[in-house]
Short mmCIF file of C-alpha atoms in Angstrom, two decimals:
data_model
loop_
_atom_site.label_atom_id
_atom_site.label_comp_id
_atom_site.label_asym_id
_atom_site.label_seq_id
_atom_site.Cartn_x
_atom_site.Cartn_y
_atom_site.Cartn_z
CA UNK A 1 0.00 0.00 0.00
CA UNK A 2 2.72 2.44 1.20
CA UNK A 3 4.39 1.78 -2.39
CA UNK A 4 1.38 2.51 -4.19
CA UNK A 5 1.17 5.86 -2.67
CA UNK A 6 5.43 6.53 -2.93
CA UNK A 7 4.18 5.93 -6.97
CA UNK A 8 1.25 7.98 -7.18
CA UNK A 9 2.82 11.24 -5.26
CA UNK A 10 5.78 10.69 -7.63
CA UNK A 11 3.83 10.37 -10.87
CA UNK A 12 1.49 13.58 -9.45
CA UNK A 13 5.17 15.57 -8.82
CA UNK A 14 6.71 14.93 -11.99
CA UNK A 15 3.05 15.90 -14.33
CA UNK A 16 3.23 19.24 -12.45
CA UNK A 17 6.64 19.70 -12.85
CA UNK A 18 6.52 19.23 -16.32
CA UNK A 19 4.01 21.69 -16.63
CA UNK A 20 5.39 24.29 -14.83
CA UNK A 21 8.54 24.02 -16.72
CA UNK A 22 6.80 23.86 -20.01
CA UNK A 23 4.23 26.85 -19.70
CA UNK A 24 6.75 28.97 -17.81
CA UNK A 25 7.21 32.46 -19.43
CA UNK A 26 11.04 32.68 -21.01
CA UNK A 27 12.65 35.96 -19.47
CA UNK A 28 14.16 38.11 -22.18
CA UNK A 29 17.53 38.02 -22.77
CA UNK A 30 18.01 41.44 -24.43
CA UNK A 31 16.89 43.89 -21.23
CA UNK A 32 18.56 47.11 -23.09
CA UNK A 33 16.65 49.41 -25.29
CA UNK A 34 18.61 51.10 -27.99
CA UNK A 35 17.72 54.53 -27.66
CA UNK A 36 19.67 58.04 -28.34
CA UNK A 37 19.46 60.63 -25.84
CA UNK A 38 20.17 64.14 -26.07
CA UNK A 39 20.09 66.36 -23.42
CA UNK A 40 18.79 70.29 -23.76
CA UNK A 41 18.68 73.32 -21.47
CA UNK A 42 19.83 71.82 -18.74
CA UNK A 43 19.69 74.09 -15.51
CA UNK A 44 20.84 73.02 -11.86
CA UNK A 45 20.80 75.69 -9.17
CA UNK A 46 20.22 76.33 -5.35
CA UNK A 47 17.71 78.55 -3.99
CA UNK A 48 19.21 80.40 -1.30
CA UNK A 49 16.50 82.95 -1.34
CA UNK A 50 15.77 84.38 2.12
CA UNK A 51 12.26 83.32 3.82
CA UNK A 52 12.34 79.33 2.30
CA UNK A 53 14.26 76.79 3.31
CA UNK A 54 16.88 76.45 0.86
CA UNK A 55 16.53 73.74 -1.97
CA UNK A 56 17.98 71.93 -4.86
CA UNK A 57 16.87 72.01 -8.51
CA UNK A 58 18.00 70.09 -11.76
CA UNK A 59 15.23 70.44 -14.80
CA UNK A 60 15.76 70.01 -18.55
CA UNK A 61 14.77 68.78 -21.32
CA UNK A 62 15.29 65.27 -23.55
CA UNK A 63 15.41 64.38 -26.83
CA UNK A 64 15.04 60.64 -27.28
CA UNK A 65 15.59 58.95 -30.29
CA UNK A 66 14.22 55.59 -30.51
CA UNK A 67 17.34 52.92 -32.78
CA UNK A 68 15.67 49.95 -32.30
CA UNK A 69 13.26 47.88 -34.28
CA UNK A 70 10.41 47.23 -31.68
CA UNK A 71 8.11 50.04 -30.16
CA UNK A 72 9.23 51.52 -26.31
CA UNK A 73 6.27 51.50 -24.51
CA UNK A 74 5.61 53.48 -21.06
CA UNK A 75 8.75 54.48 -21.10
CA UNK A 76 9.59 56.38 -17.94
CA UNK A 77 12.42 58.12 -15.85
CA UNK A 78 12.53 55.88 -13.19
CA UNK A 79 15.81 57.53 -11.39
CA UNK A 80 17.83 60.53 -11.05
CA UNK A 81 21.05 60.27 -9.46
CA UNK A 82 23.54 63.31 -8.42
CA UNK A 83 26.67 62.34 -7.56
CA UNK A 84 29.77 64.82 -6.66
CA UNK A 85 32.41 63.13 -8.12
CA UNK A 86 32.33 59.23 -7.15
CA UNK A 87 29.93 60.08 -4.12
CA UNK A 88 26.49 59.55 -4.58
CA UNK A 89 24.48 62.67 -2.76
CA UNK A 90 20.63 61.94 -4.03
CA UNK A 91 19.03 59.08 -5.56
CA UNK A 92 15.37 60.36 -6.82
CA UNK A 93 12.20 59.75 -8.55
CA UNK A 94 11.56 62.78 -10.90
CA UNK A 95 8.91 63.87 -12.52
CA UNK A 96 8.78 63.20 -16.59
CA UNK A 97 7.02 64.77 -19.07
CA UNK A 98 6.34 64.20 -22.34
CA UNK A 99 6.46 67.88 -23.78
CA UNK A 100 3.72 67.56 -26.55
CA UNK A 101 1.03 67.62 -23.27
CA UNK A 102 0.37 64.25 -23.89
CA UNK A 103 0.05 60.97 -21.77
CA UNK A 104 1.59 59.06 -24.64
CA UNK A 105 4.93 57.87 -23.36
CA UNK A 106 5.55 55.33 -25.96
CA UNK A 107 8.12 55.35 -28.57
CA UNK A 108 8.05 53.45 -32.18
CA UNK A 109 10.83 52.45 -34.06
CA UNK A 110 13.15 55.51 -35.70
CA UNK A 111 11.03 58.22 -33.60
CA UNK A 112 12.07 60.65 -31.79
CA UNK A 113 10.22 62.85 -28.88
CA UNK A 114 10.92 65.12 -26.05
CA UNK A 115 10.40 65.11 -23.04
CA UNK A 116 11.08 66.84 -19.79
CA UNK A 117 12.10 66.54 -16.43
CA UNK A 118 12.68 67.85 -13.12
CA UNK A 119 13.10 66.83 -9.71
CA UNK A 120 10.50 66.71 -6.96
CA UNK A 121 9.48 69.60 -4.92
CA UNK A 122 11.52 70.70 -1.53
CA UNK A 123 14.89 68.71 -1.88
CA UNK A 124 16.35 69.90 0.55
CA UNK A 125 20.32 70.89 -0.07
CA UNK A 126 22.94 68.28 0.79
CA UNK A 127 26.44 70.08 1.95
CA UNK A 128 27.78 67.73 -0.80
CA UNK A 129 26.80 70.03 -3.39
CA UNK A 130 27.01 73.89 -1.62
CA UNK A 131 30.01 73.98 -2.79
CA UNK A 132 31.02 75.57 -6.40
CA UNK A 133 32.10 72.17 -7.63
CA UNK A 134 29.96 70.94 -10.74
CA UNK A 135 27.99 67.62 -10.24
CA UNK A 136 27.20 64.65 -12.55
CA UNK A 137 23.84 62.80 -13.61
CA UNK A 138 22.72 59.32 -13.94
CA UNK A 139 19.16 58.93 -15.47
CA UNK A 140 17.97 55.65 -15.51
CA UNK A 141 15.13 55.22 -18.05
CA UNK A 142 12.96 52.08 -18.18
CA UNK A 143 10.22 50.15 -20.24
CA UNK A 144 8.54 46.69 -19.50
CA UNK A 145 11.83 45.69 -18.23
CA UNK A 146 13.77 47.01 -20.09
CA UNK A 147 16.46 49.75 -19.36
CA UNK A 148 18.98 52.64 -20.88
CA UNK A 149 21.25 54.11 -18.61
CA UNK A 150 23.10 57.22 -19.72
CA UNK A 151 25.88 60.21 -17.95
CA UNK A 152 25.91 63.60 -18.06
CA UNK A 153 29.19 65.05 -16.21
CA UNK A 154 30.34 68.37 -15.20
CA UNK A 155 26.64 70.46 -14.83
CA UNK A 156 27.70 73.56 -13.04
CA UNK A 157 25.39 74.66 -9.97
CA UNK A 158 24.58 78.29 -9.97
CA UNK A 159 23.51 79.91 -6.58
CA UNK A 160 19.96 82.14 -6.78
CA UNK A 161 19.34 84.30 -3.32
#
């Protein structure tokens, strides 16, 4: 009897294991999208103005290019990092726009939009960055799994009181 049952749990665990392994989704190999970025009227500054409480900004604008062959779709800014130097001093979410005051944030093959950005509201200034030394970006832009990672280096920090 107990051999019977040794059998039938064995036969039950190898049917579900063979369809778990056959109907499982394949994960994509290819987790880059080929995109060309351009980056426009780019403005970093602290506000130093008396009465607030003193706060970083980085805005500007992005022309993205779409290489590939397949479509981008929801494609989003899904980080900002500053760094000064090697030394990371914010990692944020900021806000993304697509600049023809549309929700379309897709992108097909060979097109090109822009699109801008800017950080969130109230960031609050890191001693990092008071300084007059220029900081560097990391934007990390995403779709359906897929990612593009590009620099920008040397973005001087002006001072507004």
């Amino acid at each position: 009897m107990e051999i019977k049952k040794i059998k039938y749990y064995t036969a039950g665990f190898l049917l579900i294991s063979f369809f778990a392994v056959g109907c499982s989704s394949q994960i994509s190999k290819n987790t880059k999208m080929n995109l060309k970025v351009k980056l426009n009227g780019e403005s970093a500054w602290l506000n130093l103005m008396p009465g607030n409480n003193s706060t970083f900004h980085f805005s500007g604008k992005l022309n993205i290019e779409n290489s590939g062959e397949d479509t981008v779709k929801s494609l989003a800014l899904a980080e900002l990092d500053i760094y000064r130097d090697s030394l990371l001093v914010y990692k944020l979410k900021p806000v993304f726009i697509n600049t023809d005051n549309t929700d379309d944030f897709n992108l097909p093959p060979q097109a090109e939009k822009q699109f801008s950005f800017g950080l969130p509201n109230k960031v609050k200034i890191k001693s990092e960055i008071s300084n007059d030394l220029p900081i560097n970006a990391r934007f990390v832009l995403t779709s359906e799994g897929k990612e593009f990672i590009f620099h920008i280096e040397n973005i001087k920090v002006k001072k507004v009181y």
